[in-house]
Short mmCIF file of C-alpha atoms in Angstrom, two decimals:
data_model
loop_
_atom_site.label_atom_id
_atom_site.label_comp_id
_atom_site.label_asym_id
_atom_site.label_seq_id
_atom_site.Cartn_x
_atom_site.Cartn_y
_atom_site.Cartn_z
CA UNK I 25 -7.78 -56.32 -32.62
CA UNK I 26 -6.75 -59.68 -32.48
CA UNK I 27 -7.61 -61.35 -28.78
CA UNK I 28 -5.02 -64.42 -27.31
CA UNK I 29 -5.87 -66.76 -25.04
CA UNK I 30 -3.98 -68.08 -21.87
CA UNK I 31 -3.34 -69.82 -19.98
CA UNK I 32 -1.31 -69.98 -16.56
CA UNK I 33 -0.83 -72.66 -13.83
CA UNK I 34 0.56 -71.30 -10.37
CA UNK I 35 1.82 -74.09 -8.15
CA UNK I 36 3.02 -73.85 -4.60
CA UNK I 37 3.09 -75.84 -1.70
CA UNK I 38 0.14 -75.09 0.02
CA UNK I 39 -2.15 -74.16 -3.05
CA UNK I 40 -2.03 -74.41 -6.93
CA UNK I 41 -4.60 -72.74 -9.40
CA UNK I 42 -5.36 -72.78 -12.93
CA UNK I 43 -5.90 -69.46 -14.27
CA UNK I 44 -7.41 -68.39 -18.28
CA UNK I 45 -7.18 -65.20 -19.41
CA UNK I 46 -7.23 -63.08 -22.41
CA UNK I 47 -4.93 -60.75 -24.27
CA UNK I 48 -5.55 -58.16 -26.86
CA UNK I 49 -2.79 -56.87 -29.10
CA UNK I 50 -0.15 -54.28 -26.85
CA UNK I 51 -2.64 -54.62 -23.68
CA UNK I 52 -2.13 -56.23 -20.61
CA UNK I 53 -3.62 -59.85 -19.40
CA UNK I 54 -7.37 -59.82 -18.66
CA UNK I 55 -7.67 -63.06 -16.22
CA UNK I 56 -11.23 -64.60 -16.95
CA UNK I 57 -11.33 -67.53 -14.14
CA UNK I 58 -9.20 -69.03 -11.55
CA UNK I 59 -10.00 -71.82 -9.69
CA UNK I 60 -7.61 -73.25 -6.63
CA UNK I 61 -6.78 -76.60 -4.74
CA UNK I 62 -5.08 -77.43 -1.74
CA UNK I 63 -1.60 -79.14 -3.30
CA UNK I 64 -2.03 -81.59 -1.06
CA UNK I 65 -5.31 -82.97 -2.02
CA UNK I 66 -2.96 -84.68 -4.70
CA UNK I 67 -1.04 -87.61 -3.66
CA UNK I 68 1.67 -87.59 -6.67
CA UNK I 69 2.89 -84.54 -9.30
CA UNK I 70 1.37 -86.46 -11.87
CA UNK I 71 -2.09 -86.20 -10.43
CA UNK I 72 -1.94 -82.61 -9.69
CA UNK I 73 -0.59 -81.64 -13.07
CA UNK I 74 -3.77 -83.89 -14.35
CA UNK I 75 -6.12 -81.82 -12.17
CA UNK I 76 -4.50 -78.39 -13.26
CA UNK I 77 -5.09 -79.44 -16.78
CA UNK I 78 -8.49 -80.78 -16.19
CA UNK I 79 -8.92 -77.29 -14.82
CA UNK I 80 -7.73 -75.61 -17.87
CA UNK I 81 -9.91 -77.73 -20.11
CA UNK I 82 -13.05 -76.66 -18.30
CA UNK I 83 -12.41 -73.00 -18.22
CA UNK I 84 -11.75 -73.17 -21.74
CA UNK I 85 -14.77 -74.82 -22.58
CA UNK I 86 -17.17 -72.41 -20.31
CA UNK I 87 -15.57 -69.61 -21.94
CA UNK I 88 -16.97 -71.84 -25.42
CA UNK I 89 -12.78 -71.95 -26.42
CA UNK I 90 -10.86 -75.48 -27.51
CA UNK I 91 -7.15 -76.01 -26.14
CA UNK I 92 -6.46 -74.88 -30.09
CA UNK I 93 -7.55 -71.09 -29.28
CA UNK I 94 -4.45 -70.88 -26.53
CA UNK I 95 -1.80 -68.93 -27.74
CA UNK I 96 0.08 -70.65 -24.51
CA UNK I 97 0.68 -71.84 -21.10
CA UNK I 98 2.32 -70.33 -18.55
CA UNK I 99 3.93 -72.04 -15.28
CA UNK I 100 5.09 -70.67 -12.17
CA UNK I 101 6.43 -72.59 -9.67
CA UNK I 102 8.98 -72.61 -6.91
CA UNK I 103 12.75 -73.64 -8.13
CA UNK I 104 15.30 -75.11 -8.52
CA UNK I 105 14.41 -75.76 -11.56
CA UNK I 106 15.69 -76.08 -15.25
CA UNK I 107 13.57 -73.80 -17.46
CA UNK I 108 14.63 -74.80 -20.49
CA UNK I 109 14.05 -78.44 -20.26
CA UNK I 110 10.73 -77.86 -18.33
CA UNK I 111 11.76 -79.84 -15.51
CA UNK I 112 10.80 -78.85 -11.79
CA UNK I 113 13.39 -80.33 -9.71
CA UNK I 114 13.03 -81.26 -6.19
CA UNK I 115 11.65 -77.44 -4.24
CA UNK I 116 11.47 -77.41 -0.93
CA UNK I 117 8.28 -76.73 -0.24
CA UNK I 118 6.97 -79.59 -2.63
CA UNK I 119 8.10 -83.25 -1.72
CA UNK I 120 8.16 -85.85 -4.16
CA UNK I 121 8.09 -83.51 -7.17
CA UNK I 122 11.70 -84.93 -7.93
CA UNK I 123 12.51 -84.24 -12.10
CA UNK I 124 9.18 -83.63 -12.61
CA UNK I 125 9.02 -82.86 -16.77
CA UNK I 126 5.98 -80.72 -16.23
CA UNK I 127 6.36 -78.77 -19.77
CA UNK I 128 6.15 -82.25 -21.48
CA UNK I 129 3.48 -83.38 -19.45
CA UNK I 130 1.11 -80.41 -20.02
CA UNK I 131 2.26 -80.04 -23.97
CA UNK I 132 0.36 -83.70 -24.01
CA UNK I 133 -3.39 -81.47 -23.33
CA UNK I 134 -2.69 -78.39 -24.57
CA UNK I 135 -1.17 -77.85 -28.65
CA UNK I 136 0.79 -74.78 -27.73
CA UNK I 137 4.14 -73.04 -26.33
CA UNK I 138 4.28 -74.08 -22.41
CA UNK I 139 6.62 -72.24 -20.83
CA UNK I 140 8.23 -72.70 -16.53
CA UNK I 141 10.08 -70.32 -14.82
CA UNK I 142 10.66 -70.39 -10.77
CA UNK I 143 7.88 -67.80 -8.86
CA UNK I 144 10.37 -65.07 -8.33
CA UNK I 145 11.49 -64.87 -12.20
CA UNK I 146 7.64 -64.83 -13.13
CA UNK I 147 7.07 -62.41 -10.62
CA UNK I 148 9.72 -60.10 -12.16
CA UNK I 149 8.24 -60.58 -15.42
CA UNK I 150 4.53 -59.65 -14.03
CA UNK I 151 5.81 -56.90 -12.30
CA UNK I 152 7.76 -55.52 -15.28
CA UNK I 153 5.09 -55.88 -17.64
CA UNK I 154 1.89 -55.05 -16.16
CA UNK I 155 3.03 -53.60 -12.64
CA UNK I 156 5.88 -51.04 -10.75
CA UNK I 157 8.63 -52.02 -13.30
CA UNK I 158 6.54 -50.87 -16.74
CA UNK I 159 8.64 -49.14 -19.25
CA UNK I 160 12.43 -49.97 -17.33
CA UNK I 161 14.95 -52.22 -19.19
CA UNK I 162 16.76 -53.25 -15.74
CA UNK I 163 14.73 -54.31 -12.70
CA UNK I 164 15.35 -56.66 -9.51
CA UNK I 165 12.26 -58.33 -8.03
CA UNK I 166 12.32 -59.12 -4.69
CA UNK I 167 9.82 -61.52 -2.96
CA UNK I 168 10.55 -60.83 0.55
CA UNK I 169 8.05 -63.10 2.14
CA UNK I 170 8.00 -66.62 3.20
CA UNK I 171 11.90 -66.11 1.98
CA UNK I 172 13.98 -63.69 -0.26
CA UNK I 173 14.29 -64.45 -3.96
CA UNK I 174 14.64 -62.19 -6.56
CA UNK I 175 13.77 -62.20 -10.28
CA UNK I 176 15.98 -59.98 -12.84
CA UNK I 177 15.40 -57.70 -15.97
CA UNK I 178 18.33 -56.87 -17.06
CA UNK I 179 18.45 -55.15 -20.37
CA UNK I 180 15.11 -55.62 -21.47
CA UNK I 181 15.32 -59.40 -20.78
CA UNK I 182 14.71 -61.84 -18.10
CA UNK I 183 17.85 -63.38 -16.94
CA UNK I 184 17.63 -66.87 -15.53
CA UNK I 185 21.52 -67.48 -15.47
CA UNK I 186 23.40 -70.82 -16.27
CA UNK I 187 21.47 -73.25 -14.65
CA UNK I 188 17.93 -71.11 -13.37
CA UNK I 189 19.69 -69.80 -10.25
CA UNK I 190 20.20 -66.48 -10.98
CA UNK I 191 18.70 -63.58 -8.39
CA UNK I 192 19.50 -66.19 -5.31
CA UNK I 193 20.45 -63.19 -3.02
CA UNK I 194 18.64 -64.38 -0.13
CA UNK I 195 21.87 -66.98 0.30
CA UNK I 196 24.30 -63.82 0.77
CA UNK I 197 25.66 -63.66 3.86
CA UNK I 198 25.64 -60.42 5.57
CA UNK I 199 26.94 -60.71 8.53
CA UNK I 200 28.62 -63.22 10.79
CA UNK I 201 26.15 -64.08 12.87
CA UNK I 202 21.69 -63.38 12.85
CA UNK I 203 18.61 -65.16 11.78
CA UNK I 204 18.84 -67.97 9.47
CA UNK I 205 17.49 -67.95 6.09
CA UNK I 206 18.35 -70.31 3.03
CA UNK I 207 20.15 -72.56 5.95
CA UNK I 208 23.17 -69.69 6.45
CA UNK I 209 22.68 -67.24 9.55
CA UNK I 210 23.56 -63.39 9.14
CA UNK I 211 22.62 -64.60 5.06
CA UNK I 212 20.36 -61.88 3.52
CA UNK I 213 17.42 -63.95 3.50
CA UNK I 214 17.79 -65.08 7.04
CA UNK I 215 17.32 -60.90 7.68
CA UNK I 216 14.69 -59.96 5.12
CA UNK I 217 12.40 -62.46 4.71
CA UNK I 218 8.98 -63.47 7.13
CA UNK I 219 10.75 -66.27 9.01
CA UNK I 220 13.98 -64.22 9.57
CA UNK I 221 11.70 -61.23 10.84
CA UNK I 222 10.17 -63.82 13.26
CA UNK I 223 13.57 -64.91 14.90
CA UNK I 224 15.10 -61.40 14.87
CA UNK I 225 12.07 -60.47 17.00
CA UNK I 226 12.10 -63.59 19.17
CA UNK I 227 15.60 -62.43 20.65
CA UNK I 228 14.82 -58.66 21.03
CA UNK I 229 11.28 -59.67 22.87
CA UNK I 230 13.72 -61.66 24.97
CA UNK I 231 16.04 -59.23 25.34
CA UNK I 232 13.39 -56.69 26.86
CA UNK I 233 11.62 -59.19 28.69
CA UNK I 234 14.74 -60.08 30.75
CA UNK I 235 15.02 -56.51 31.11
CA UNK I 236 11.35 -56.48 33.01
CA UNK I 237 10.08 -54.70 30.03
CA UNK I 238 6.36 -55.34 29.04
CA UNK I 239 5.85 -56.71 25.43
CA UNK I 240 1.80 -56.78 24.10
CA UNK I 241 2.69 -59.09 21.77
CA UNK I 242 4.46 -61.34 23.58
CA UNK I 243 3.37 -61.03 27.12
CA UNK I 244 5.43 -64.21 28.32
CA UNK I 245 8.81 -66.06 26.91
CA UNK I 246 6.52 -68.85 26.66
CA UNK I 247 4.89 -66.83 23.84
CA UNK I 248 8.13 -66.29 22.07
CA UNK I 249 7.76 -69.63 19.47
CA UNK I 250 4.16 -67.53 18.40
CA UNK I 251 6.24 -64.92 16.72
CA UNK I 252 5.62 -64.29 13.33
CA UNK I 253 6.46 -61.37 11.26
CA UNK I 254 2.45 -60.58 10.98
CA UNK I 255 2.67 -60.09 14.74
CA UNK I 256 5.41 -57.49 14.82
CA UNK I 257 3.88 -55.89 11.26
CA UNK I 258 0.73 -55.42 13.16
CA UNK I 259 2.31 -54.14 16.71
CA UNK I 260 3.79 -51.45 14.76
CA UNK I 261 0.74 -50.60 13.05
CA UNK I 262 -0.53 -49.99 16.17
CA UNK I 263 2.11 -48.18 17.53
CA UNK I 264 4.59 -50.56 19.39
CA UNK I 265 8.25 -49.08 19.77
CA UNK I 266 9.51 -52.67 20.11
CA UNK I 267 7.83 -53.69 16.98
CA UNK I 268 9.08 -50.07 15.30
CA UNK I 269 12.80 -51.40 15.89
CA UNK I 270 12.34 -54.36 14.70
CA UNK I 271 11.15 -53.36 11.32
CA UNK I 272 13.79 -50.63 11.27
CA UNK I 273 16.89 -53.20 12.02
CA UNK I 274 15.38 -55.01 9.01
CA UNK I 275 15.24 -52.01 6.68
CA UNK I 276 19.00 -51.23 7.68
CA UNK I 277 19.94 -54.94 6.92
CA UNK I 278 17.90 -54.36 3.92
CA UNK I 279 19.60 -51.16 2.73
CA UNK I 280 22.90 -53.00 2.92
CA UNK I 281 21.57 -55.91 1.14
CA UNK I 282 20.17 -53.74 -1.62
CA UNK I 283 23.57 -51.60 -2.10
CA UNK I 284 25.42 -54.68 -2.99
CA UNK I 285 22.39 -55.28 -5.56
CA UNK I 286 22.56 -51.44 -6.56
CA UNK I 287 26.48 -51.52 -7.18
CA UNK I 288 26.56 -55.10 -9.15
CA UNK I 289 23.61 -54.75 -11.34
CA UNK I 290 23.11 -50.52 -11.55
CA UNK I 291 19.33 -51.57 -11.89
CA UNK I 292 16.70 -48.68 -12.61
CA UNK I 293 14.52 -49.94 -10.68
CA UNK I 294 13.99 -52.41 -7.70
CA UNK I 295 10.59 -53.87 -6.82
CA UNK I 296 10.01 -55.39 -3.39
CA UNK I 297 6.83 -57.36 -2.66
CA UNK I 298 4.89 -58.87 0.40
CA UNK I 299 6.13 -57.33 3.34
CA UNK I 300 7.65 -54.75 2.33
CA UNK I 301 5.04 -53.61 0.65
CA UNK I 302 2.95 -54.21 3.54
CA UNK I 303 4.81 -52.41 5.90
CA UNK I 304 7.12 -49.96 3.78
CA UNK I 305 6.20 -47.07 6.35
CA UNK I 306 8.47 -49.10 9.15
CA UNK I 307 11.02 -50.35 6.89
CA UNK I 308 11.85 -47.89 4.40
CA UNK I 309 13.92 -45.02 6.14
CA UNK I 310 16.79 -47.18 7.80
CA UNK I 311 16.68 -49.07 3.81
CA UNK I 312 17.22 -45.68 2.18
CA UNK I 313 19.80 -44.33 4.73
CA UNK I 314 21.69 -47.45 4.54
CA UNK I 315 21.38 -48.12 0.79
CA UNK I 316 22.26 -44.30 0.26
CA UNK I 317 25.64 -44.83 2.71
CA UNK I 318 26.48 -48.26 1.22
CA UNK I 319 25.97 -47.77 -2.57
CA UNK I 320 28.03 -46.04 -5.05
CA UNK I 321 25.79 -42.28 -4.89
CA UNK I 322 25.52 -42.50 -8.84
CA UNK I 323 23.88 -45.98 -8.96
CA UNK I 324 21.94 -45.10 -5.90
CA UNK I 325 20.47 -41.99 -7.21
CA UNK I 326 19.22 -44.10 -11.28
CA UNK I 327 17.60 -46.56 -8.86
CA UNK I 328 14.02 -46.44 -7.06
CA UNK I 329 12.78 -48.50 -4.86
CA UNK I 330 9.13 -49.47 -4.84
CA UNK I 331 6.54 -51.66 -2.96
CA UNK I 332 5.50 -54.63 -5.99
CA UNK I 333 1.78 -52.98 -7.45
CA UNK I 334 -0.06 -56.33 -8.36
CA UNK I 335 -0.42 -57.27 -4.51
CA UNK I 336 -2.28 -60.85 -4.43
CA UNK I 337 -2.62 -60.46 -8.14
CA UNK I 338 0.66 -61.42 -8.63
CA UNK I 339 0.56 -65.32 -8.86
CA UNK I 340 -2.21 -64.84 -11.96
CA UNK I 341 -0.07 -62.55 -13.65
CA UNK I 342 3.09 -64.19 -13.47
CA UNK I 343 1.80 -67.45 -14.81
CA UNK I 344 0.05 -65.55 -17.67
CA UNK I 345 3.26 -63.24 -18.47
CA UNK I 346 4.97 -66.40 -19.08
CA UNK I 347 2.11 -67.83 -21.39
CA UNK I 348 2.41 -64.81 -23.39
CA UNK I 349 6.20 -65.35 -23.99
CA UNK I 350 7.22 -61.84 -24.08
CA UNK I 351 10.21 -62.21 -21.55
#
């Protein structure tokens, strides 16, 4: 059987890694070596896409392989972004990296496809390919951890939309007011994501501290700006009502979220990663009895919803999906 090589560079704003890794014919991605940096132990884009290559070179070479043995690169990175021209355009979460024409830059090292797509659509691919999504033609991806971003299959494709912004659901407003998320409040993101978990469990510690009630986890209001959505996932590990309520308003908001999903896109599957899959045991009943009352019952029965499989995984696999260029 004939054995590909690959190659996949994950970049985010608080770490990037270079990842090689092998493919044999109608298997899945074997990664061989990953090594990580801080992102900001690079002072410009340009230097850290020279150190991610420099990276690449040397795990090629200790695996006794030339950049002419990849079959291609693979880059995940957060959006917006334009795909096609291999230009990362001004994210968030990485300053300065403003029209950055990373596929160019890396197709100067390496004499093969190289390929970008935004972390969510990779992660939809990964998950699709090698994880909870195998053998479905339709599948949503959900992130649903720093924020809420979403990848689509649709059809046995990815689908990036017009301009790479497809699967932006975290920007859908719910409801009138709630947390914030993608700078709207009530939005879907500002509900389901880590930092909307945090503020949604700010005000209802508040709510039951004014109402003398004791709170382990946040013992003081003082305490109430050391919220995070770990916190609560770990009080209701443990057994915290409070914490229990919390994760249940989200899985309602959730459910409601997911039924306009369910009805626009009759998916087969949905795959939901990072907190959800973390604490699924909290979240998932007031999901399905919302998404059951919300959706139309036909579309709501073809669709399951699953926690993501690949778990920490998924950054590796995602940049090597896209190296193989099955999408």
């Amino acid at each position: 059987m004939t054995q590909k090589y690959l190659l996949g560079f994950d970049i985010g704003g608080t770490k990037c890694a270079a990842i090689l890794g092998a493919i044999r014919d109608g298997g899945e991605p074997e990664p061989l070596s990953r090594t990580q940096f801080a992102t900001r132990e690079c002072a410009t884009p340009g230097e850290c896409i020279e150190k991610l290559c420099r990276l690449g070179l040397e795990a090629l070479r200790q695996a006794g392989r030339r950049p002419g043995d990849l079959h291609g690169v693979g880059i995940s990175c957060g959006g917006p972004l334009d795909s096609r021209r291999g230009i990362i355009q001004s994210p968030p979460n990485l300053p300065g990296w403003d029209n950055v024409p990373i596929c160019a830059m890396v197709a100067e090292r390496f004499p093969c496809p190289v390929r970008l797509q935004n972390d969510a659509n990779a992660g939809a691919v990964a998950e699709w390919k090698y994880g909870a999504g195998k053998a479905v033609q339709s599948l949503i991806f959900l992130t649903f951890g720093t924020g809420l971003g979403a990848g689509l299959i649709l059809d046995g494709r990815l689908y990036s939309g017009g301009c790479d912004l497809a699967g932006e659901c975290g920007h859908i407003r719910l409801a009138p007011f709630g947390p914030v998320g993608f700078g709207k409040a009530g939005s879907f993101e500002g509900f389901c994501s880590g930092g909307g978990i945090a503020q949604l469990a700010a005000v209802r510690a508040k709510e039951a501290l004014q109402r003398g009630e004791r709170v382990p986890w946040c013992p003081t209001q003082a305490d109430l700006p050391n919220i995070t959505a770990k916190t609560v996932g770990i009080a209701a590990d443990e057994g915290d009502p409070l914490a229990r309520a919390i994760y249940s308003e989200c899985g309602s908001w959730l459910g409601r979220g997911l039924a306009l999903l369910v009805d626009l896109l009759n998916p087969e599957r949905i795959v939901i990663g990072s907190i959800f899959a973390r604490s699924e045991t909290w979240i998932r009943p007031a999901m399905e009895e919302n998404l059951r009352s919300e959706a139309i019952p036909a579309a709501a029965a073809h669709c399951r919803v699953v926690p993501a499989q690949l778990g920490e995984k998924i950054g590796d696999y995602a940049a090597l999906a896209l190296a193989t260029g099955e999408y």
